[in-house]
Structures are given as C-alpha cells and as structure tokens.
mmCIF file of C-alpha atoms in Angstrom:
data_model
loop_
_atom_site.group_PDB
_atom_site.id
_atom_site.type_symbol
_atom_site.label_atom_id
_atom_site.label_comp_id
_atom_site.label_asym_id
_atom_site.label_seq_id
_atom_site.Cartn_x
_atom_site.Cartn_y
_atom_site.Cartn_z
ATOM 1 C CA UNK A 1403 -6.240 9.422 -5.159
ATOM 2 C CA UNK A 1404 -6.065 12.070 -7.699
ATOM 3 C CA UNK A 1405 -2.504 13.256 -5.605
ATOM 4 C CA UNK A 1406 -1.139 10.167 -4.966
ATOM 5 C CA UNK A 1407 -1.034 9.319 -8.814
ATOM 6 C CA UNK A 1408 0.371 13.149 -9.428
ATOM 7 C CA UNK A 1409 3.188 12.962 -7.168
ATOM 8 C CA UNK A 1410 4.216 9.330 -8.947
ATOM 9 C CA UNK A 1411 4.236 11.132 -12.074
ATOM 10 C CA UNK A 1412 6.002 14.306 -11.074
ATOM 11 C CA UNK A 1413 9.123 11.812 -8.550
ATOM 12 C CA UNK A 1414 9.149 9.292 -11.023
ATOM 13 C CA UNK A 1415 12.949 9.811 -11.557
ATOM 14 C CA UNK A 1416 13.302 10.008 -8.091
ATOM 15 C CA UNK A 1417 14.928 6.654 -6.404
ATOM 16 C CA UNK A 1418 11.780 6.787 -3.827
ATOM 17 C CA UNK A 1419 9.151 7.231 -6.986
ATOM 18 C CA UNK A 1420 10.756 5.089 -8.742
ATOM 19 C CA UNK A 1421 10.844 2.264 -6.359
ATOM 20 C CA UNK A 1422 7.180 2.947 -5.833
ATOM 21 C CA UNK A 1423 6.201 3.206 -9.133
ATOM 22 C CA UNK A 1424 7.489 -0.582 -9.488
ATOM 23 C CA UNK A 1425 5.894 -1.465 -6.439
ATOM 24 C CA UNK A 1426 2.720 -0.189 -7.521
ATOM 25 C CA UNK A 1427 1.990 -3.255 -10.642
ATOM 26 C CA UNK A 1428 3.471 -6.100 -8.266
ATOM 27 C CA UNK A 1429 1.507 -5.253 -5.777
ATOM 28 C CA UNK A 1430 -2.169 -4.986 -7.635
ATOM 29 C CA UNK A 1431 -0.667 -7.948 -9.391
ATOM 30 C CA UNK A 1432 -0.224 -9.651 -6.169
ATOM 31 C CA UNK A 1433 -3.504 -9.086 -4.527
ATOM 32 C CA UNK A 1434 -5.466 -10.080 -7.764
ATOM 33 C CA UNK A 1435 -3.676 -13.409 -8.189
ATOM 34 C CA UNK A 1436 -4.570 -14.401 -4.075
ATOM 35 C CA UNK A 1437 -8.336 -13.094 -5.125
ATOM 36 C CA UNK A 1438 -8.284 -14.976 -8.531
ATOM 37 C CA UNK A 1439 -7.194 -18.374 -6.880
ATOM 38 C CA UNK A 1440 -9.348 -18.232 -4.023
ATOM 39 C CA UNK A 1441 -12.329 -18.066 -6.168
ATOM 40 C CA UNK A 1442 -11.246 -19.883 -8.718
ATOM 41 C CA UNK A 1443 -11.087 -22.709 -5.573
ATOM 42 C CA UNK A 1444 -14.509 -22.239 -4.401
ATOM 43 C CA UNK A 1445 -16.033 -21.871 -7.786
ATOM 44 C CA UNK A 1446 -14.442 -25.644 -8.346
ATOM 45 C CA UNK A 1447 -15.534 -26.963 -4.859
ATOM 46 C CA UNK A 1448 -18.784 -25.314 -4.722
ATOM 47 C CA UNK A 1449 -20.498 -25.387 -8.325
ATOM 48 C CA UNK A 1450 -18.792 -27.167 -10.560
ATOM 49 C CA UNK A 1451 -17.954 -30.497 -8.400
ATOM 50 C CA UNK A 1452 -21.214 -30.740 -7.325
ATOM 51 C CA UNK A 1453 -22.037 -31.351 -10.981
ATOM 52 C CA UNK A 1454 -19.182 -33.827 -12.109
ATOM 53 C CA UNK A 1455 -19.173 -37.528 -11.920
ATOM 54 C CA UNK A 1456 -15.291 -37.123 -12.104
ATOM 55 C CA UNK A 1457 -14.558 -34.651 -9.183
ATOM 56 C CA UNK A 1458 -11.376 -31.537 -9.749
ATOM 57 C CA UNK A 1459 -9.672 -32.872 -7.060
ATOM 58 C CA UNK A 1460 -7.583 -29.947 -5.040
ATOM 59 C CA UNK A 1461 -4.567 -31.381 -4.929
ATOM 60 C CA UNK A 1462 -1.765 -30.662 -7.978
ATOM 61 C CA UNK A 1463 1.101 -31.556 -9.313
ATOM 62 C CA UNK A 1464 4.073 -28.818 -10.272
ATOM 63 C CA UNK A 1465 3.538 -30.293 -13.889
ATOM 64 C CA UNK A 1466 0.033 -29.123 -14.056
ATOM 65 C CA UNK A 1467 1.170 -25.421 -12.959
ATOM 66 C CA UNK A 1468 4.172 -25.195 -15.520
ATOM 67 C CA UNK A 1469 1.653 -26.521 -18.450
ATOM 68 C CA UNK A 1470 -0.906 -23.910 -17.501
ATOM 69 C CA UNK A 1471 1.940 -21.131 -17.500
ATOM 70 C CA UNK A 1472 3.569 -22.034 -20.548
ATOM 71 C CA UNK A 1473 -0.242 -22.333 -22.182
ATOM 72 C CA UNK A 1474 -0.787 -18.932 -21.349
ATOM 73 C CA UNK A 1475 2.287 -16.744 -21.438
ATOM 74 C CA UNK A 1476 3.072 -17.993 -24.646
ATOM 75 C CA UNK A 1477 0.116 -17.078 -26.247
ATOM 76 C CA UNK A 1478 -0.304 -14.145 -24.513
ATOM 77 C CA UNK A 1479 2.668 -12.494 -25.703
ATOM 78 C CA UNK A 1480 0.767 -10.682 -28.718
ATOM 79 C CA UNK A 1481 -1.678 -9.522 -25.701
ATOM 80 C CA UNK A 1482 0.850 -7.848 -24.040
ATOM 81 C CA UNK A 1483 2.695 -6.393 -27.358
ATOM 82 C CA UNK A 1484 -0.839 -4.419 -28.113
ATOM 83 C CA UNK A 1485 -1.116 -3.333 -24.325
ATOM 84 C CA UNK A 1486 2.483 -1.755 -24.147
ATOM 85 C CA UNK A 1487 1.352 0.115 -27.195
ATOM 86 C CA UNK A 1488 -1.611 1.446 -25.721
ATOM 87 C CA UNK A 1489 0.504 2.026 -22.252
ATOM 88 C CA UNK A 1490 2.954 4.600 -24.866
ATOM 89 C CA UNK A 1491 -0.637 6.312 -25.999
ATOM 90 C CA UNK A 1492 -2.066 6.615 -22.502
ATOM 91 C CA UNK A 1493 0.963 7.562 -20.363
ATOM 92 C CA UNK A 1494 0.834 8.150 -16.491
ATOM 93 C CA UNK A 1495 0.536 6.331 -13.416
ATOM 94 C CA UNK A 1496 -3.703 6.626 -13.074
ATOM 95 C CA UNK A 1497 -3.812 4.874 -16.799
ATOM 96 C CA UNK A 1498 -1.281 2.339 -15.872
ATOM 97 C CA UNK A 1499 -3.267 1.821 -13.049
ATOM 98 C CA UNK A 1500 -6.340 1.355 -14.664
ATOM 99 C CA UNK A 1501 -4.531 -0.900 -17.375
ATOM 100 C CA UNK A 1502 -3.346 -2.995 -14.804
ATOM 101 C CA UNK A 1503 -6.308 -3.861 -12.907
ATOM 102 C CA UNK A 1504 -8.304 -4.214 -16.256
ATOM 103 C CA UNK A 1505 -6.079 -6.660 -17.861
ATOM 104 C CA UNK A 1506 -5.456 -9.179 -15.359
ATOM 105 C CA UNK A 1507 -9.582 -8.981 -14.429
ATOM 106 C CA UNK A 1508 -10.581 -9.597 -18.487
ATOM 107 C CA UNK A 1509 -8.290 -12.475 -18.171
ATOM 108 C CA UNK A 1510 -9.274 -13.949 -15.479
ATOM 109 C CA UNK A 1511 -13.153 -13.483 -16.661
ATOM 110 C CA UNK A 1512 -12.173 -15.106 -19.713
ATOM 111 C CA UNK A 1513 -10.549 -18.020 -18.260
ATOM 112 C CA UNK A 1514 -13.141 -18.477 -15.923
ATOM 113 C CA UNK A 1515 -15.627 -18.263 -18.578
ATOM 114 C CA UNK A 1516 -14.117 -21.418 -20.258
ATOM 115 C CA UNK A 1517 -13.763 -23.047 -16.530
ATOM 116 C CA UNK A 1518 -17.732 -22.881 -16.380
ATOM 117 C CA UNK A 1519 -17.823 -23.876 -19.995
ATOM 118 C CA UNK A 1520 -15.693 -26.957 -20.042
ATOM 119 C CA UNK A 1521 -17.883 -27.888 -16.358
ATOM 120 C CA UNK A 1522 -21.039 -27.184 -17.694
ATOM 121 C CA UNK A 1523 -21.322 -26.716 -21.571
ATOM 122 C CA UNK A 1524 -18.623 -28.915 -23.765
ATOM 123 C CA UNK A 1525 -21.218 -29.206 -26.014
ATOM 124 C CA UNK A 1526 -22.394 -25.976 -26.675
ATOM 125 C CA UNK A 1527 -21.215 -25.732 -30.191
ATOM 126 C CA UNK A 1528 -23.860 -22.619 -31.107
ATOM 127 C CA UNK A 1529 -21.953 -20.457 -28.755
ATOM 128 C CA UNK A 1530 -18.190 -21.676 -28.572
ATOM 129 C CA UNK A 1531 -18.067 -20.677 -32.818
ATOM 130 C CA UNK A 1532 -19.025 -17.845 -32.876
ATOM 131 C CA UNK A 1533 -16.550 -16.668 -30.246
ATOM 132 C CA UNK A 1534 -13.882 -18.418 -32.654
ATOM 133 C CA UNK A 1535 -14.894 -16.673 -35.304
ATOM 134 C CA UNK A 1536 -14.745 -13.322 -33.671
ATOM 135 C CA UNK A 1537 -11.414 -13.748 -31.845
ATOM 136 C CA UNK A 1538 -10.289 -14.698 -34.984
ATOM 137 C CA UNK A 1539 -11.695 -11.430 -36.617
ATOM 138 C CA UNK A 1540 -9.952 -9.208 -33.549
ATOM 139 C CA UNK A 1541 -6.657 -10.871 -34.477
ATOM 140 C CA UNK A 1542 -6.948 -9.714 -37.803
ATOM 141 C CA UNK A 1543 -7.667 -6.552 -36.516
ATOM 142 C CA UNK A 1544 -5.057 -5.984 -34.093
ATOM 143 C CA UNK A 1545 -2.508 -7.862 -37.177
ATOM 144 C CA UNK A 1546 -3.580 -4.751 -39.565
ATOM 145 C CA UNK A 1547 -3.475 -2.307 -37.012
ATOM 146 C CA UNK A 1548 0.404 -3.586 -36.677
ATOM 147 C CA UNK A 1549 1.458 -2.379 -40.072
ATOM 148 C CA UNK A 1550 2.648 1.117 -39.350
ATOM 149 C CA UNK A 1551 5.041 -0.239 -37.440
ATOM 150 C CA UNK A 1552 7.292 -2.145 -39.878
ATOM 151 C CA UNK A 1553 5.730 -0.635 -43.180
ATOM 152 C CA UNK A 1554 8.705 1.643 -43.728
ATOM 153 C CA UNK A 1555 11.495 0.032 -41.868
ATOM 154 C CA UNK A 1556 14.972 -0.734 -43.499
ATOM 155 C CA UNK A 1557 15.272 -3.508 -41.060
ATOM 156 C CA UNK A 1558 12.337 -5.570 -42.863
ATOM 157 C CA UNK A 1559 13.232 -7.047 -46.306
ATOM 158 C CA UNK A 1560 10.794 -4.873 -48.504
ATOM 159 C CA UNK A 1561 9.386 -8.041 -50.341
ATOM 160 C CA UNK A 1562 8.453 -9.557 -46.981
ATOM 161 C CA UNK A 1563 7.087 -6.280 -45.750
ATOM 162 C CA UNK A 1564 4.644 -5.707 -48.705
ATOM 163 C CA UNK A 1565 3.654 -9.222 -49.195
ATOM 164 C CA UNK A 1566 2.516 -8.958 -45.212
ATOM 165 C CA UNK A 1567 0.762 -6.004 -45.488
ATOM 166 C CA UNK A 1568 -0.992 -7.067 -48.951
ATOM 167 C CA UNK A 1569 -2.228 -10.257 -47.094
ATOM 168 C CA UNK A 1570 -3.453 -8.316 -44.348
ATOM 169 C CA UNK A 1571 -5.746 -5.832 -46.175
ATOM 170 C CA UNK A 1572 -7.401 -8.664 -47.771
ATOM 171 C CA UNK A 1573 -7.415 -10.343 -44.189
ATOM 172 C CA UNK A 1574 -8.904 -7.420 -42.952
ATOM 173 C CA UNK A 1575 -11.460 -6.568 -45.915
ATOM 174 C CA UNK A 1576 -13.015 -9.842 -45.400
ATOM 175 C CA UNK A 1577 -13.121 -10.068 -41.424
ATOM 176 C CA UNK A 1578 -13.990 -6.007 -41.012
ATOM 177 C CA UNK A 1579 -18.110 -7.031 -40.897
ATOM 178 C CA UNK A 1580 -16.970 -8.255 -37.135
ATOM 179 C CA UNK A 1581 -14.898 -5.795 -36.054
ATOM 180 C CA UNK A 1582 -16.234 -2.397 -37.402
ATOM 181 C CA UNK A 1583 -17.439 -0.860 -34.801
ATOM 182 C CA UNK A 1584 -13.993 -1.805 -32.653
ATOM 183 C CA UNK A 1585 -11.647 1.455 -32.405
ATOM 184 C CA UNK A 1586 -8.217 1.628 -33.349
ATOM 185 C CA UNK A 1587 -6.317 0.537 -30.336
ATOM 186 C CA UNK A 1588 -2.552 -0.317 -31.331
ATOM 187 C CA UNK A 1589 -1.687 2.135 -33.835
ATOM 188 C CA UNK A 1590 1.227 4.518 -33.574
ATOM 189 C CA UNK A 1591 -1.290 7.315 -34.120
ATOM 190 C CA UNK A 1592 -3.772 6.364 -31.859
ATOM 191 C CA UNK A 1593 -4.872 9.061 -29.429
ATOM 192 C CA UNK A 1594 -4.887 9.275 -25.067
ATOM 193 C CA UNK A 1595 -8.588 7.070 -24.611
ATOM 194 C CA UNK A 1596 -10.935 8.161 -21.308
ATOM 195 C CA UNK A 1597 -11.028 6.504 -18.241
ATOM 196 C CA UNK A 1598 -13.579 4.816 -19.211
ATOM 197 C CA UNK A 1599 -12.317 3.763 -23.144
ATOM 198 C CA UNK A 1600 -9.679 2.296 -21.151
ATOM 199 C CA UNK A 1601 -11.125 0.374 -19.199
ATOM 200 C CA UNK A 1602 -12.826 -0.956 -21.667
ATOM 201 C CA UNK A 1603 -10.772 -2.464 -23.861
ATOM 202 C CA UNK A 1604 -7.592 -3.090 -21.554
ATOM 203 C CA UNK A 1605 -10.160 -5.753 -20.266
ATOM 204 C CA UNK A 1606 -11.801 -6.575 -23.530
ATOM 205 C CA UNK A 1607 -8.386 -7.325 -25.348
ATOM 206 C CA UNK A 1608 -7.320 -10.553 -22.508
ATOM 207 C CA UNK A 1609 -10.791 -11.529 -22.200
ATOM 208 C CA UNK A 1610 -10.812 -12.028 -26.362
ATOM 209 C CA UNK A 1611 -7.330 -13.140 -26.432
ATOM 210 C CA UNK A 1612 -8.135 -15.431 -24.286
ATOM 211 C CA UNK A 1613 -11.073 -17.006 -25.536
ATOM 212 C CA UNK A 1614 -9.459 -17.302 -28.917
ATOM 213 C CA UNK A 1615 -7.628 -20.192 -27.004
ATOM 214 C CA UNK A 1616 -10.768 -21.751 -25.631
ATOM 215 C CA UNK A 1617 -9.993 -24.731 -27.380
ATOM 216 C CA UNK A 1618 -6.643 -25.091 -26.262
ATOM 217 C CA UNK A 1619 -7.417 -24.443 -22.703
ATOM 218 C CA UNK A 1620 -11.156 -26.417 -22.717
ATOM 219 C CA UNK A 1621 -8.705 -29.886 -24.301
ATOM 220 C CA UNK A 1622 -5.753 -29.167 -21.300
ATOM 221 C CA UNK A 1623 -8.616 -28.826 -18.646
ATOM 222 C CA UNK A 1624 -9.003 -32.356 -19.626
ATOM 223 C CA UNK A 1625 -5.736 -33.490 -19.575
ATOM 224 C CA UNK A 1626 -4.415 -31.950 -16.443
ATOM 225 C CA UNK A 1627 -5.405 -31.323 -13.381
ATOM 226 C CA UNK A 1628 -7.829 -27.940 -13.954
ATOM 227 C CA UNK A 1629 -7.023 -25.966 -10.507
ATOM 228 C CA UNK A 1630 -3.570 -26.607 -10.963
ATOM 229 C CA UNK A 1631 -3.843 -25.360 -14.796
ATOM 230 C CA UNK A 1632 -5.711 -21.986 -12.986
ATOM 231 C CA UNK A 1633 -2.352 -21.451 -10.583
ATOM 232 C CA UNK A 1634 -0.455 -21.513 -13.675
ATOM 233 C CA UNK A 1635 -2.675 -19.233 -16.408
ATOM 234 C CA UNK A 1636 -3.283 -16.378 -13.851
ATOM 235 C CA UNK A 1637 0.512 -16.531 -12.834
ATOM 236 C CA UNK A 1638 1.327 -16.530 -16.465
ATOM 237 C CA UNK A 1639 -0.940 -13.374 -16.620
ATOM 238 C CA UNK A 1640 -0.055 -11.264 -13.672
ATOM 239 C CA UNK A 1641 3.914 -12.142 -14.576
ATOM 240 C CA UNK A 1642 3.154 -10.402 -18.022
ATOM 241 C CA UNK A 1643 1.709 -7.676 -16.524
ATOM 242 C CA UNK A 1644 4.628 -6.928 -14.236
ATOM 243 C CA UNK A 1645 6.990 -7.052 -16.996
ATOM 244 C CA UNK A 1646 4.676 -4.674 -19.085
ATOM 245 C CA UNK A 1647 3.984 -1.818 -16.401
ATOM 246 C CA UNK A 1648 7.360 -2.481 -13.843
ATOM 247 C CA UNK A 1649 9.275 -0.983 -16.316
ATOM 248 C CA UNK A 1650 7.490 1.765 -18.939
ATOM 249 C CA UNK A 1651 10.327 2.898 -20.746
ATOM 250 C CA UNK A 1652 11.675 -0.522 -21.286
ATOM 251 C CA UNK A 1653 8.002 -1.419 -22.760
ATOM 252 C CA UNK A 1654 7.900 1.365 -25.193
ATOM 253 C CA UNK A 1655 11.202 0.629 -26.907
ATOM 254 C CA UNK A 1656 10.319 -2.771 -26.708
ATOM 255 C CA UNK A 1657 6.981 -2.508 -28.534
ATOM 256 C CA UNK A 1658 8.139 -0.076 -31.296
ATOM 257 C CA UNK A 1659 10.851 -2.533 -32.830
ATOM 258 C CA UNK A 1660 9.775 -2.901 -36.266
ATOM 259 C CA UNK A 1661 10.855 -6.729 -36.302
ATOM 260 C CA UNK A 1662 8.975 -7.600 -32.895
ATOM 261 C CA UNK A 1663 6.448 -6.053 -34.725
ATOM 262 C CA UNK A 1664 6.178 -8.101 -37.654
ATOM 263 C CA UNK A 1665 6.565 -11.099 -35.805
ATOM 264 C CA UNK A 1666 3.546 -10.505 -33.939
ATOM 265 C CA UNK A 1667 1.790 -9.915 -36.753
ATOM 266 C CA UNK A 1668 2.735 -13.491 -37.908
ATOM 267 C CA UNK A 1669 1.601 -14.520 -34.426
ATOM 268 C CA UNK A 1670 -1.502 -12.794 -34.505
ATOM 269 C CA UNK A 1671 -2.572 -14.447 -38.137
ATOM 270 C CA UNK A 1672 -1.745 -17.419 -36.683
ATOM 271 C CA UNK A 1673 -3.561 -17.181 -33.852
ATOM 272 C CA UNK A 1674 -6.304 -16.189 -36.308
ATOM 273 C CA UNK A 1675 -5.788 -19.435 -38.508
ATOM 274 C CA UNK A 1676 -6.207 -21.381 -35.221
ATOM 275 C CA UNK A 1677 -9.816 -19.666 -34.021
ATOM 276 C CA UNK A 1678 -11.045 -20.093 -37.546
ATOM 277 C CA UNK A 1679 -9.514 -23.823 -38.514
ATOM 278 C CA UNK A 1680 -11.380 -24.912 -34.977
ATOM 279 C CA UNK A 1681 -14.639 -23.489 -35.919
ATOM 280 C CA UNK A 1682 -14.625 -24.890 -39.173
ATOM 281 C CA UNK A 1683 -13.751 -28.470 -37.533
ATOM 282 C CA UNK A 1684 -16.625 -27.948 -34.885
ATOM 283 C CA UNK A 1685 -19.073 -27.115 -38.031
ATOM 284 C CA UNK A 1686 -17.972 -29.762 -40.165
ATOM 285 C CA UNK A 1687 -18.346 -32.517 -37.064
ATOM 286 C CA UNK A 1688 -21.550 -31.359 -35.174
ATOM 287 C CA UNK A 1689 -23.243 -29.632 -38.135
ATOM 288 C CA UNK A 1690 -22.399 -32.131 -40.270
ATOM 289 C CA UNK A 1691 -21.904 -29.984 -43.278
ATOM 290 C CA UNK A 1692 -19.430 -31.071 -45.587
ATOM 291 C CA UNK A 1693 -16.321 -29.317 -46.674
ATOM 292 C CA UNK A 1694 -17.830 -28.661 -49.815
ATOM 293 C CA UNK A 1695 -20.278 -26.880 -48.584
ATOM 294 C CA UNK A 1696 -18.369 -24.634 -45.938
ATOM 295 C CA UNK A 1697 -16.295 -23.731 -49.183
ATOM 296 C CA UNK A 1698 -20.029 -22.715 -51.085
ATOM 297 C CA UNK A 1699 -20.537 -20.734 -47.909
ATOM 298 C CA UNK A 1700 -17.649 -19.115 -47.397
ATOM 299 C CA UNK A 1701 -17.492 -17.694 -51.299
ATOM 300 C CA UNK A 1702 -21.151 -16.354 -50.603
ATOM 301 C CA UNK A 1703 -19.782 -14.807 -47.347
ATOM 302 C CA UNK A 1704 -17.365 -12.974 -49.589
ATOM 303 C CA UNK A 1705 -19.485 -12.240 -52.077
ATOM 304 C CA UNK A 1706 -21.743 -10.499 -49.481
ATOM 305 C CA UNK A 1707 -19.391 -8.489 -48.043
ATOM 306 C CA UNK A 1708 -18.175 -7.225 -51.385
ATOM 307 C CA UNK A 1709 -21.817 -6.170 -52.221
ATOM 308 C CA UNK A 1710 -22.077 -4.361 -48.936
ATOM 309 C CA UNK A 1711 -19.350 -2.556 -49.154
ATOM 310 C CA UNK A 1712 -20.072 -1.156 -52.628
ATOM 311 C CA UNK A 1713 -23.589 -0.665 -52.262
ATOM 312 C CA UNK A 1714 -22.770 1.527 -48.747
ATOM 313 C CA UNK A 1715 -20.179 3.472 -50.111
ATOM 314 C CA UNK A 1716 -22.897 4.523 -52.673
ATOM 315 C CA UNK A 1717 -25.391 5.369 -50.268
ATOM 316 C CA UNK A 1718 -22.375 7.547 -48.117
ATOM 317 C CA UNK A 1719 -21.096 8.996 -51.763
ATOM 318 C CA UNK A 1720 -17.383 7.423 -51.152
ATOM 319 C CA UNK A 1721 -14.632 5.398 -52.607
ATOM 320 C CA UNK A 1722 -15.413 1.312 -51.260
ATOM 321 C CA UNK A 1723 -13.280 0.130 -48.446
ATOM 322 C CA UNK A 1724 -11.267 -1.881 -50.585
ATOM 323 C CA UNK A 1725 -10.167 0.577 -53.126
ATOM 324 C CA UNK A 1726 -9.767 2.934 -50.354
ATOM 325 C CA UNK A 1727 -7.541 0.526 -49.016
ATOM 326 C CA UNK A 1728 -5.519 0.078 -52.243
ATOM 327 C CA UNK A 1729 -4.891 3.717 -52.906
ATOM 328 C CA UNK A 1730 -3.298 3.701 -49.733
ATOM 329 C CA UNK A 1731 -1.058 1.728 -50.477
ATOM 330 C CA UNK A 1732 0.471 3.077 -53.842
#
C-alpha cells in the first residue's frame, strides 16, 4: 500500500496520476455512500420500526432528499474549511486517504447517532445538553483557532478584524474548561499529525459538527420523511469531501483567503450561539429553571473559571490564561 500511495505522490503532475489521484476521493466516496445507505435502511427496517407506532416508511419523495442536502452541506461548510486546513498541514496521498475515509465515517456515526436518538431517546434531555454545550465549546475553538488567518490582512477592515478577535478571546477564555485538552487543529502553524492523530480528529471534527445540529436534524426527522433526509445528509457529505480532496491545490488557496476566513469564523460563532441558545431552551423547559436563574448560574460559571485559572497559574508559577492572552495581543 505503502507504494501505491508513493508513486501518487511522486506522478501526481502526471495526466495518468493525476487522473488517479481524483479518482481516488470519488471512489472511497462512492463506496461509503452505497455502505452508509444500506445500513442506514436496515437500521430503519430492522430496529427502529419495530419500535414506532408511526412506521419510516421506505418510500421518498425528491423533496425530502434536497432538504436533507441543503441541511447538511450548508452547515457543513465550516467542517470542510477546518479539514482543507489540516489537508495543507498533512500533505500526501496516504493522509488524504486517511482524511477521507475518516470524515465521511464521523459523519455518518454522528448522524446515525441522532437517527437512534430521535427513534429511541427524544427525551433524553441529560445527554442531548451536554453535547450542545460542547459542540458549542469546539466551535469556539475552531473560531479562535481561525484568527491567524485574517489577523494581519489588509483585505479585513482593521476595526472589524480586532473587534472579532477581541470577542473571540473572551469566547474562548470562558468555553476553554471544555476544550483544553483538544489540540490545535486549524492553525497556520500547526504541525504534520500521526496516522493515528489523524484519524482521530478528521473523524472527531464531522461527528461534533454534526451533533452541534442535533436539533436541527432530530426537528426535520420529524417533518420529512427520515430515510429520504439520510440519502440527502450523506450525499451532502461525501459531495464535500470530493470537492475538498479532488482538487488539493484548489483547497489550499481556497482555505487561506483571509475573508473566507473571517466569515467562517462568523459561521462558527453562530453555530456556537445555536448549540448553546438550544441548551438553554431545553434547561429552561424540562428543568424548569427560570431564566433568572440560568443567568445566577452562568455568572458563577464565570466566576469559577476565573478562579481556576488564577489559582493554577499560581500553582504552575505563570502569567493566567487571560492576561497571557491579552499580552498577545498588544
């Protein structure tokens, strides 16, 4: 295998490399989408039916398949803006390789995660916020991590540019207790990951981004038909993927644009807003806490992690994250 992913490297400018190189994403993206329908079908027929008064019935309409599409690739377009980046850091055909088999699987574990969840578990309000609130926090993340991007262009209006980036170490102060112990993943600067670092978190990053829509995709799997909303999400997904690893060079100049960039960022706090706006509804109706109370809870939250973060950088004999963070800046 070892050869076969040399000699793509070494003929990629080659019309025969080339062609194969292209060839290589459509065709893993092929073979996962007949895999991820299939069982997507029997999962349907075979547990979940079985269980519902009101059966998925098989049968679609085209409607159904452009709303699960649409649902997907349109929120999946920060997904693929952190994945090119990663594609620039780990170049190659054995890392685009293992990119591409990793991203379509995390999203099609994540989607089928919410499958099983709206079937079985609608109610499970313990579990579905805190996945809001940490897809919310990785948005944050991967918003922050954006920064070098568009810091110091002359394209970006320099009040817009520093007002972003003020909001987004604040953002980030506050949300860093759930993402920590995540690596750096979409920074310029970010080093060639192992095999296995890859695979990691090229299937980790769908599978969040995904969930961070569970909402949105648990209140359309009630609307339309669900199996017809599946053809649609994992066509969405593998489509993406195409575009991202078809055509490498086109990715990398596409991902380093300084005003993509900051639009993502605006997508990715948005995205974040969403997550944490749903989990606040979900506590407010099925805790029954009031908003008054969230609010108390929330300013003890921050008063927490303010507290943490001086009294560790006492005990590690350094500056605090957030003053750290402003010196930075200056």
């Amino acid at each position: 295998m070892i050869n076969i992913f040399n000699w793509l490297d070494s003929n990629i400018n080659t019309p025969k490399g080339k062609l194969l190189n292209q060839l290589l994403p459509i065709s893993i993206c092929t073979i996962f989408y007949i895999f991820f329908i299939s069982s997507s079908h029997f999962f349907i027929s075979n547990i979940i039916n079985p269980n519902l008064v009101d059966k998925i019935s098989p049968n679609f309409q085209w409607t159904d398949v452009l709303v699960g599409f649409f649902l997907y690739f349109f929120t999946a377009i920060d997904y693929a803006l952190i994945v090119g980046r990663m594609q620039i850091s780990n170049p190659g055909s054995k890392a685009r390789v293992i990119m591409n088999i990793a991203t379509v699987m995390g999203c099609y574990v994540g989607v089928t995660l919410v499958l099983f969840l709206w079937g079985f578990a609608k109610e499970v309000t313990w579990l579905i916020v805190p996945i809001l609130i940490f897809a919310g926090s990785v948005m944050i993340k991967l918003a922050f991590e954006g920064i070098d991007y568009f810091k110091d262009s002359k394209a970006i209006p320099q009040i817009l540019s520093k007002t972003t980036i003020y909001l987004l170490d604040v953002l980030y102060y506050l949300s860093r207790p759930f993402t920590f112990w995540m690596p750096e993943i979409s920074k310029p600067s970010v080093k060639p990951m192992k095999s296995s670092e890859l695979i990691k978190w090229s299937f980790l990053l769908p599978f969040l981004i995904g969930l961070d829509d569970l909402i949105g995709y648990m209140g359309a799997m009630t609307i339309y038909n669900v199996f017809g909303l599946l053809i649609g999400i994992y066509f969405a997904d593998v489509f993406i993927d195409i575009l991202i690893f078809v055509t490498p060079k086109f990715t990398k100049k596409i991902v380093q644009s300084a005003t993509l960039s900051i639009i993502a960022t605006f997508a990715f706090l948005y995205l974040a807003y969403k997550s944490y706006s749903e989990a606040l509804s979900l506590v407010h109706e099925k805790f029954l806490l009031t908003r008054q109370n969230i609010f108390i809870d929330i300013l003890i939250f921050i008063a927490v992690v303010i507290l943490l973060d001086i009294a560790m950088a006492k005990l590690q004999n350094r500056k605090t994250f957030i003053s750290h963070t402003i010196n930075s800046r200056r």
